């Protein structure tokens, strides 16, 4: 890679496309400065050059032999699972869906050990969404719900028009100029870097998020509620919403992951739907990984559902049960595509196609093939967290195959 290269950074879901990578020193540096992006590039630029291109049962192998073994495993699978996609491109996701369709597989963005399938709120209820530009230019109120984008998506507040010095901090009870100001509100009981930048912070435990969301919905409909210590905070937030023509809710895993995440997500989207009768209200989800939005969009285009799709019956079916995938479903072969290692269902054999090493001592995949790192060694397309497609460049062109190329070859070998 040249010392200076202009690239799109896939270190987080923002996919900043105005980044210069400087690799002239001992450490990779980014301009504008971003430690998260620098770490992302460093992991891929400095990865071990001596690692084998492929392995079978932990022993070095050539790519052709590894592909043949992977094809044999998938051909004989009774209940295959395709998952991962943490740093996958659109091209990788398209090839994975084609292979999953041929196999009648489950295809699940993310890991096998988390809540499954996470939150089906969008396919069940729909979502009012927006681009970063719309929120920046139109939203007079932005509510960040239990996320800390200053740490996880470092330039998000700048993209939304809340850069340092952009919005003066005033008292939470100063409501006289609500219509003329843009306000940033954080819902979180933690003291985060994002909360420090907010004009108002609302504090209650995460366990009460569902109560808060349904309470806001009920108060918007002017329904009588039993007394609650959240009442004052909810009324204050609703007052802020009621005086603006456009508002946005920013949320992510802090709201929708874990036990009850599906219900909380449904409550948020139902609230937004109700608020839209009087004004325009939108949502922006911060995905858990860079490739999440890309694979969700590909799944939506090709199956009608943006996540957790079962293709066993010959047609796409949305899986709505919420439980750890590792506990059931009879998965016998797992194909991990550009994803981090996660605990597998009991008895499952793993095939890994990844640009970064995965697994731990004693948990090496049956078959592992090293891929060219998207955005560093291989070109591709990725979708920003608001759905905008952006090109990924390859400043360090690698000789290895992409995950998309390997998946296409697997499909051809299985069909041969």
PDB file of N, CA and C in Angstrom, residues 263-345:
ATOM      1  N   UNK A 263     -39.676  -6.822  21.717  1.00  0.00           N
ATOM      2  CA  UNK A 263     -40.816  -6.022  22.182  1.00  0.00           C
ATOM      3  C   UNK A 263     -40.444  -4.543  22.259  1.00  0.00           C
ATOM      4  N   UNK A 264     -39.211  -4.246  22.692  1.00  0.00           N
ATOM      5  CA  UNK A 264     -38.795  -2.845  22.771  1.00  0.00           C
ATOM      6  C   UNK A 264     -38.711  -2.221  21.387  1.00  0.00           C
ATOM      7  N   UNK A 265     -38.190  -2.972  20.424  1.00  0.00           N
ATOM      8  CA  UNK A 265     -38.115  -2.451  19.065  1.00  0.00           C
ATOM      9  C   UNK A 265     -39.507  -2.213  18.485  1.00  0.00           C
ATOM     10  N   UNK A 266     -40.411  -3.158  18.703  1.00  0.00           N
ATOM     11  CA  UNK A 266     -41.785  -2.975  18.239  1.00  0.00           C
ATOM     12  C   UNK A 266     -42.411  -1.738  18.875  1.00  0.00           C
ATOM     13  N   UNK A 267     -42.165  -1.538  20.172  1.00  0.00           N
ATOM     14  CA  UNK A 267     -42.727  -0.380  20.866  1.00  0.00           C
ATOM     15  C   UNK A 267     -42.186   0.919  20.290  1.00  0.00           C
ATOM     16  N   UNK A 268     -40.895   0.953  19.957  1.00  0.00           N
ATOM     17  CA  UNK A 268     -40.323   2.164  19.361  1.00  0.00           C
ATOM     18  C   UNK A 268     -40.975   2.471  18.023  1.00  0.00           C
ATOM     19  N   UNK A 269     -41.097   1.470  17.159  1.00  0.00           N
ATOM     20  CA  UNK A 269     -41.656   1.725  15.827  1.00  0.00           C
ATOM     21  C   UNK A 269     -43.156   2.037  15.891  1.00  0.00           C
ATOM     22  N   UNK A 270     -43.862   1.447  16.840  1.00  0.00           N
ATOM     23  CA  UNK A 270     -45.273   1.810  17.022  1.00  0.00           C
ATOM     24  C   UNK A 270     -45.389   3.258  17.495  1.00  0.00           C
ATOM     25  N   UNK A 271     -44.503   3.679  18.394  1.00  0.00           N
ATOM     26  CA  UNK A 271     -44.502   5.068  18.861  1.00  0.00           C
ATOM     27  C   UNK A 271     -44.233   6.025  17.704  1.00  0.00           C
ATOM     28  N   UNK A 272     -43.238   5.715  16.899  1.00  0.00           N
ATOM     29  CA  UNK A 272     -42.900   6.582  15.766  1.00  0.00           C
ATOM     30  C   UNK A 272     -44.066   6.667  14.793  1.00  0.00           C
ATOM     31  N   UNK A 273     -44.725   5.540  14.570  1.00  0.00           N
ATOM     32  CA  UNK A 273     -45.883   5.537  13.677  1.00  0.00           C
ATOM     33  C   UNK A 273     -46.975   6.465  14.181  1.00  0.00           C
ATOM     34  N   UNK A 274     -47.232   6.419  15.481  1.00  0.00           N
ATOM     35  CA  UNK A 274     -48.270   7.272  16.065  1.00  0.00           C
ATOM     36  C   UNK A 274     -47.874   8.744  15.990  1.00  0.00           C
ATOM     37  N   UNK A 275     -46.616   9.039  16.265  1.00  0.00           N
ATOM     38  CA  UNK A 275     -46.155  10.430  16.234  1.00  0.00           C
ATOM     39  C   UNK A 275     -46.219  11.015  14.828  1.00  0.00           C
ATOM     40  N   UNK A 276     -46.104  10.161  13.812  1.00  0.00           N
ATOM     41  CA  UNK A 276     -46.097  10.641  12.428  1.00  0.00           C
ATOM     42  C   UNK A 276     -47.458  11.172  11.973  1.00  0.00           C
ATOM     43  N   UNK A 277     -48.503  10.972  12.758  1.00  0.00           N
ATOM     44  CA  UNK A 277     -49.794  11.560  12.406  1.00  0.00           C
ATOM     45  C   UNK A 277     -49.757  13.081  12.523  1.00  0.00           C
ATOM     46  N   UNK A 278     -48.862  13.603  13.347  1.00  0.00           N
ATOM     47  CA  UNK A 278     -48.818  15.042  13.603  1.00  0.00           C
ATOM     48  C   UNK A 278     -47.569  15.718  13.053  1.00  0.00           C
ATOM     49  N   UNK A 279     -46.506  14.946  12.806  1.00  0.00           N
ATOM     50  CA  UNK A 279     -45.240  15.513  12.347  1.00  0.00           C
ATOM     51  C   UNK A 279     -44.449  14.376  11.706  1.00  0.00           C
ATOM     52  N   UNK A 280     -43.318  14.693  11.129  1.00  0.00           N
ATOM     53  CA  UNK A 280     -42.507  13.636  10.530  1.00  0.00           C
ATOM     54  C   UNK A 280     -41.471  13.177  11.551  1.00  0.00           C
ATOM     55  N   UNK A 281     -41.502  11.893  11.884  1.00  0.00           N
ATOM     56  CA  UNK A 281     -40.561  11.309  12.835  1.00  0.00           C
ATOM     57  C   UNK A 281     -39.898  10.112  12.161  1.00  0.00           C
ATOM     58  N   UNK A 282     -38.590  10.007  12.289  1.00  0.00           N
ATOM     59  CA  UNK A 282     -37.842   8.952  11.618  1.00  0.00           C
ATOM     60  C   UNK A 282     -36.970   8.210  12.628  1.00  0.00           C
ATOM     61  N   UNK A 283     -36.449   7.066  12.199  1.00  0.00           N
ATOM     62  CA  UNK A 283     -35.525   6.291  13.029  1.00  0.00           C
ATOM     63  C   UNK A 283     -34.238   6.050  12.252  1.00  0.00           C
ATOM     64  N   UNK A 284     -33.161   5.904  12.986  1.00  0.00           N
ATOM     65  CA  UNK A 284     -31.864   5.551  12.410  1.00  0.00           C
ATOM     66  C   UNK A 284     -31.246   4.494  13.313  1.00  0.00           C
ATOM     67  N   UNK A 285     -31.035   3.296  12.768  1.00  0.00           N
ATOM     68  CA  UNK A 285     -30.464   2.209  13.567  1.00  0.00           C
ATOM     69  C   UNK A 285     -28.955   2.158  13.381  1.00  0.00           C
ATOM     70  N   UNK A 286     -28.233   2.046  14.491  1.00  0.00           N
ATOM     71  CA  UNK A 286     -26.785   1.854  14.447  1.00  0.00           C
ATOM     72  C   UNK A 286     -26.519   0.353  14.441  1.00  0.00           C
ATOM     73  N   UNK A 287     -26.075  -0.205  13.321  1.00  0.00           N
ATOM     74  CA  UNK A 287     -25.921  -1.661  13.233  1.00  0.00           C
ATOM     75  C   UNK A 287     -24.768  -2.148  14.098  1.00  0.00           C
ATOM     76  N   UNK A 288     -24.834  -3.415  14.529  1.00  0.00           N
ATOM     77  CA  UNK A 288     -23.772  -3.952  15.379  1.00  0.00           C
ATOM     78  C   UNK A 288     -22.456  -4.172  14.655  1.00  0.00           C
ATOM     79  N   UNK A 289     -22.476  -4.243  13.312  1.00  0.00           N
ATOM     80  CA  UNK A 289     -21.254  -4.465  12.540  1.00  0.00           C
ATOM     81  C   UNK A 289     -21.366  -3.734  11.211  1.00  0.00           C
ATOM     82  N   UNK A 290     -20.218  -3.516  10.564  1.00  0.00           N
ATOM     83  CA  UNK A 290     -20.184  -2.751   9.321  1.00  0.00           C
ATOM     84  C   UNK A 290     -20.994  -3.414   8.218  1.00  0.00           C
ATOM     85  N   UNK A 291     -20.942  -4.741   8.127  1.00  0.00           N
ATOM     86  CA  UNK A 291     -21.619  -5.427   7.038  1.00  0.00           C
ATOM     87  C   UNK A 291     -23.084  -5.718   7.278  1.00  0.00           C
ATOM     88  N   UNK A 292     -23.595  -5.391   8.470  1.00  0.00           N
ATOM     89  CA  UNK A 292     -24.973  -5.755   8.814  1.00  0.00           C
ATOM     90  C   UNK A 292     -25.977  -5.142   7.854  1.00  0.00           C
ATOM     91  N   UNK A 293     -25.873  -3.842   7.586  1.00  0.00           N
ATOM     92  CA  UNK A 293     -26.858  -3.185   6.717  1.00  0.00           C
ATOM     93  C   UNK A 293     -26.795  -3.743   5.299  1.00  0.00           C
ATOM     94  N   UNK A 294     -25.590  -4.055   4.815  1.00  0.00           N
ATOM     95  CA  UNK A 294     -25.462  -4.601   3.464  1.00  0.00           C
ATOM     96  C   UNK A 294     -26.206  -5.921   3.325  1.00  0.00           C
ATOM     97  N   UNK A 295     -25.984  -6.844   4.264  1.00  0.00           N
ATOM     98  CA  UNK A 295     -26.638  -8.150   4.149  1.00  0.00           C
ATOM     99  C   UNK A 295     -28.135  -8.027   4.392  1.00  0.00           C
ATOM    100  N   UNK A 296     -28.559  -7.131   5.280  1.00  0.00           N
ATOM    101  CA  UNK A 296     -29.993  -6.942   5.498  1.00  0.00           C
ATOM    102  C   UNK A 296     -30.675  -6.449   4.225  1.00  0.00           C
ATOM    103  N   UNK A 297     -30.043  -5.519   3.518  1.00  0.00           N
ATOM    104  CA  UNK A 297     -30.643  -5.003   2.288  1.00  0.00           C
ATOM    105  C   UNK A 297     -30.679  -6.070   1.201  1.00  0.00           C
ATOM    106  N   UNK A 298     -29.619  -6.859   1.085  1.00  0.00           N
ATOM    107  CA  UNK A 298     -29.613  -7.939   0.095  1.00  0.00           C
ATOM    108  C   UNK A 298     -30.709  -8.953   0.405  1.00  0.00           C
ATOM    109  N   UNK A 299     -30.840  -9.340   1.666  1.00  0.00           N
ATOM    110  CA  UNK A 299     -31.899 -10.276   2.047  1.00  0.00           C
ATOM    111  C   UNK A 299     -33.279  -9.707   1.733  1.00  0.00           C
ATOM    112  N   UNK A 300     -33.474  -8.422   2.016  1.00  0.00           N
ATOM    113  CA  UNK A 300     -34.771  -7.801   1.746  1.00  0.00           C
ATOM    114  C   UNK A 300     -35.085  -7.815   0.254  1.00  0.00           C
ATOM    115  N   UNK A 301     -34.095  -7.511  -0.576  1.00  0.00           N
ATOM    116  CA  UNK A 301     -34.318  -7.520  -2.020  1.00  0.00           C
ATOM    117  C   UNK A 301     -34.664  -8.915  -2.520  1.00  0.00           C
ATOM    118  N   UNK A 302     -33.964  -9.930  -2.022  1.00  0.00           N
ATOM    119  CA  UNK A 302     -34.060 -11.251  -2.622  1.00  0.00           C
ATOM    120  C   UNK A 302     -35.052 -12.182  -1.932  1.00  0.00           C
ATOM    121  N   UNK A 303     -35.400 -11.898  -0.681  1.00  0.00           N
ATOM    122  CA  UNK A 303     -36.333 -12.780   0.027  1.00  0.00           C
ATOM    123  C   UNK A 303     -37.562 -12.051   0.559  1.00  0.00           C
ATOM    124  N   UNK A 304     -37.496 -10.724   0.636  1.00  0.00           N
ATOM    125  CA  UNK A 304     -38.598  -9.966   1.211  1.00  0.00           C
ATOM    126  C   UNK A 304     -38.443  -9.709   2.694  1.00  0.00           C
ATOM    127  N   UNK A 305     -37.446 -10.314   3.328  1.00  0.00           N
ATOM    128  CA  UNK A 305     -37.207 -10.140   4.765  1.00  0.00           C
ATOM    129  C   UNK A 305     -35.766  -9.690   4.989  1.00  0.00           C
ATOM    130  N   UNK A 306     -35.547  -8.736   5.902  1.00  0.00           N
ATOM    131  CA  UNK A 306     -34.192  -8.203   6.063  1.00  0.00           C
ATOM    132  C   UNK A 306     -33.293  -8.996   6.994  1.00  0.00           C
ATOM    133  N   UNK A 307     -33.798 -10.023   7.618  1.00  0.00           N
ATOM    134  CA  UNK A 307     -32.957 -10.776   8.546  1.00  0.00           C
ATOM    135  C   UNK A 307     -33.541 -12.158   8.785  1.00  0.00           C
ATOM    136  N   UNK A 308     -32.736 -13.019   9.361  1.00  0.00           N
ATOM    137  CA  UNK A 308     -33.096 -14.378   9.769  1.00  0.00           C
ATOM    138  C   UNK A 308     -34.170 -15.025   8.903  1.00  0.00           C
ATOM    139  N   UNK A 309     -33.728 -15.611   7.793  1.00  0.00           N
ATOM    140  CA  UNK A 309     -34.632 -16.208   6.815  1.00  0.00           C
ATOM    141  C   UNK A 309     -34.353 -17.707   6.726  1.00  0.00           C
ATOM    142  N   UNK A 310     -35.418 -18.488   6.716  1.00  0.00           N
ATOM    143  CA  UNK A 310     -35.326 -19.939   6.578  1.00  0.00           C
ATOM    144  C   UNK A 310     -35.748 -20.308   5.158  1.00  0.00           C
ATOM    145  N   UNK A 311     -34.844 -20.976   4.416  1.00  0.00           N
ATOM    146  CA  UNK A 311     -35.112 -21.337   3.024  1.00  0.00           C
ATOM    147  C   UNK A 311     -35.344 -22.841   2.856  1.00  0.00           C
ATOM    148  N   UNK A 312     -35.561 -23.554   3.963  1.00  0.00           N
ATOM    149  CA  UNK A 312     -35.683 -25.008   3.910  1.00  0.00           C
ATOM    150  C   UNK A 312     -36.870 -25.460   3.078  1.00  0.00           C
ATOM    151  N   UNK A 313     -37.991 -24.748   3.164  1.00  0.00           N
ATOM    152  CA  UNK A 313     -39.218 -25.193   2.499  1.00  0.00           C
ATOM    153  C   UNK A 313     -39.226 -24.906   1.005  1.00  0.00           C
ATOM    154  N   UNK A 314     -38.200 -24.224   0.501  1.00  0.00           N
ATOM    155  CA  UNK A 314     -38.175 -23.873  -0.915  1.00  0.00           C
ATOM    156  C   UNK A 314     -38.617 -22.457  -1.183  1.00  0.00           C
ATOM    157  N   UNK A 315     -39.150 -21.787  -0.165  1.00  0.00           N
ATOM    158  CA  UNK A 315     -39.481 -20.372  -0.287  1.00  0.00           C
ATOM    159  C   UNK A 315     -39.082 -19.678   1.015  1.00  0.00           C
ATOM    160  N   UNK A 316     -38.823 -18.370   0.965  1.00  0.00           N
ATOM    161  CA  UNK A 316     -38.331 -17.675   2.163  1.00  0.00           C
ATOM    162  C   UNK A 316     -39.395 -17.591   3.250  1.00  0.00           C
ATOM    163  N   UNK A 317     -38.980 -17.866   4.480  1.00  0.00           N
ATOM    164  CA  UNK A 317     -39.850 -17.716   5.640  1.00  0.00           C
ATOM    165  C   UNK A 317     -39.098 -16.947   6.720  1.00  0.00           C
ATOM    166  N   UNK A 318     -39.740 -15.915   7.270  1.00  0.00           N
ATOM    167  CA  UNK A 318     -39.142 -15.163   8.363  1.00  0.00           C
ATOM    168  C   UNK A 318     -39.243 -15.971   9.647  1.00  0.00           C
ATOM    169  N   UNK A 319     -38.131 -16.129  10.339  1.00  0.00           N
ATOM    170  CA  UNK A 319     -38.122 -16.850  11.607  1.00  0.00           C
ATOM    171  C   UNK A 319     -38.304 -15.836  12.720  1.00  0.00           C
ATOM    172  N   UNK A 320     -39.391 -15.954  13.464  1.00  0.00           N
ATOM    173  CA  UNK A 320     -39.724 -14.942  14.463  1.00  0.00           C
ATOM    174  C   UNK A 320     -39.488 -15.387  15.894  1.00  0.00           C
ATOM    175  N   UNK A 321     -39.140 -16.654  16.129  1.00  0.00           N
ATOM    176  CA  UNK A 321     -38.855 -17.096  17.496  1.00  0.00           C
ATOM    177  C   UNK A 321     -37.585 -16.423  17.994  1.00  0.00           C
ATOM    178  N   UNK A 322     -37.553 -16.076  19.265  1.00  0.00           N
ATOM    179  CA  UNK A 322     -36.376 -15.433  19.839  1.00  0.00           C
ATOM    180  C   UNK A 322     -35.765 -16.350  20.883  1.00  0.00           C
ATOM    181  N   UNK A 323     -34.661 -16.955  20.522  1.00  0.00           N
ATOM    182  CA  UNK A 323     -33.909 -17.798  21.446  1.00  0.00           C
ATOM    183  C   UNK A 323     -32.509 -17.970  20.863  1.00  0.00           C
ATOM    184  N   UNK A 324     -31.533 -18.297  21.662  1.00  0.00           N
ATOM    185  CA  UNK A 324     -30.190 -18.511  21.122  1.00  0.00           C
ATOM    186  C   UNK A 324     -30.195 -19.643  20.104  1.00  0.00           C
ATOM    187  N   UNK A 325     -29.651 -19.386  18.942  1.00  0.00           N
ATOM    188  CA  UNK A 325     -29.634 -20.386  17.884  1.00  0.00           C
ATOM    189  C   UNK A 325     -28.823 -21.614  18.280  1.00  0.00           C
ATOM    190  N   UNK A 326     -27.828 -21.420  19.149  1.00  0.00           N
ATOM    191  CA  UNK A 326     -26.969 -22.533  19.544  1.00  0.00           C
ATOM    192  C   UNK A 326     -27.721 -23.615  20.309  1.00  0.00           C
ATOM    193  N   UNK A 327     -28.957 -23.295  20.765  1.00  0.00           N
ATOM    194  CA  UNK A 327     -29.682 -24.252  21.603  1.00  0.00           C
ATOM    195  C   UNK A 327     -30.584 -25.187  20.809  1.00  0.00           C
ATOM    196  N   UNK A 328     -30.712 -24.973  19.514  1.00  0.00           N
ATOM    197  CA  UNK A 328     -31.638 -25.843  18.798  1.00  0.00           C
ATOM    198  C   UNK A 328     -31.551 -25.707  17.302  1.00  0.00           C
ATOM    199  N   UNK A 329     -32.646 -26.061  16.625  1.00  0.00           N
ATOM    200  CA  UNK A 329     -32.813 -26.026  15.180  1.00  0.00           C
ATOM    201  C   UNK A 329     -32.048 -27.124  14.454  1.00  0.00           C
ATOM    202  N   UNK A 330     -31.313 -27.969  15.159  1.00  0.00           N
ATOM    203  CA  UNK A 330     -30.671 -29.108  14.522  1.00  0.00           C
ATOM    204  C   UNK A 330     -29.600 -28.760  13.519  1.00  0.00           C
ATOM    205  N   UNK A 331     -28.962 -27.608  13.653  1.00  0.00           N
ATOM    206  CA  UNK A 331     -27.920 -27.193  12.712  1.00  0.00           C
ATOM    207  C   UNK A 331     -26.746 -28.162  12.794  1.00  0.00           C
ATOM    208  N   UNK A 332     -26.338 -28.710  11.635  1.00  0.00           N
ATOM    209  CA  UNK A 332     -25.210 -29.646  11.631  1.00  0.00           C
ATOM    210  C   UNK A 332     -23.983 -29.104  10.910  1.00  0.00           C
ATOM    211  N   UNK A 333     -24.161 -28.142  10.001  1.00  0.00           N
ATOM    212  CA  UNK A 333     -23.031 -27.514   9.311  1.00  0.00           C
ATOM    213  C   UNK A 333     -23.231 -26.008   9.327  1.00  0.00           C
ATOM    214  N   UNK A 334     -22.209 -25.298   9.774  1.00  0.00           N
ATOM    215  CA  UNK A 334     -22.268 -23.840   9.870  1.00  0.00           C
ATOM    216  C   UNK A 334     -21.258 -23.236   8.902  1.00  0.00           C
ATOM    217  N   UNK A 335     -21.722 -22.319   8.061  1.00  0.00           N
ATOM    218  CA  UNK A 335     -20.853 -21.598   7.133  1.00  0.00           C
ATOM    219  C   UNK A 335     -20.771 -20.148   7.592  1.00  0.00           C
ATOM    220  N   UNK A 336     -19.606 -19.756   8.103  1.00  0.00           N
ATOM    221  CA  UNK A 336     -19.406 -18.388   8.601  1.00  0.00           C
ATOM    222  C   UNK A 336     -18.739 -17.562   7.514  1.00  0.00           C
ATOM    223  N   UNK A 337     -19.418 -16.480   7.109  1.00  0.00           N
ATOM    224  CA  UNK A 337     -18.938 -15.640   6.015  1.00  0.00           C
ATOM    225  C   UNK A 337     -18.500 -14.287   6.569  1.00  0.00           C
ATOM    226  N   UNK A 338     -17.222 -13.979   6.473  1.00  0.00           N
ATOM    227  CA  UNK A 338     -16.677 -12.686   6.906  1.00  0.00           C
ATOM    228  C   UNK A 338     -17.264 -12.262   8.256  1.00  0.00           C
ATOM    229  N   UNK A 339     -17.183 -13.137   9.220  1.00  0.00           N
ATOM    230  CA  UNK A 339     -17.736 -12.835  10.535  1.00  0.00           C
ATOM    231  C   UNK A 339     -16.807 -13.275  11.646  1.00  0.00           C
ATOM    232  N   UNK A 340     -17.007 -12.696  12.812  1.00  0.00           N
ATOM    233  CA  UNK A 340     -16.215 -13.067  13.978  1.00  0.00           C
ATOM    234  C   UNK A 340     -16.660 -14.427  14.503  1.00  0.00           C
ATOM    235  N   UNK A 341     -15.764 -15.110  15.166  1.00  0.00           N
ATOM    236  CA  UNK A 341     -16.085 -16.417  15.736  1.00  0.00           C
ATOM    237  C   UNK A 341     -17.147 -16.279  16.817  1.00  0.00           C
ATOM    238  N   UNK A 342     -18.123 -17.163  16.800  1.00  0.00           N
ATOM    239  CA  UNK A 342     -19.120 -17.249  17.865  1.00  0.00           C
ATOM    240  C   UNK A 342     -19.314 -18.715  18.228  1.00  0.00           C
ATOM    241  N   UNK A 343     -19.882 -18.935  19.395  1.00  0.00           N
ATOM    242  CA  UNK A 343     -20.165 -20.307  19.813  1.00  0.00           C
ATOM    243  C   UNK A 343     -21.159 -20.934  18.854  1.00  0.00           C
ATOM    244  N   UNK A 344     -20.907 -22.172  18.476  1.00  0.00           N
ATOM    245  CA  UNK A 344     -21.739 -22.867  17.502  1.00  0.00           C
ATOM    246  C   UNK A 344     -22.791 -23.729  18.187  1.00  0.00           C
ATOM    247  N   UNK A 345     -23.859 -24.065  17.447  1.00  0.00           N
ATOM    248  CA  UNK A 345     -24.794 -25.061  17.970  1.00  0.00           C
ATOM    249  C   UNK A 345     -24.065 -26.366  18.267  1.00  0.00           C
TER     250      UNK A 345
END
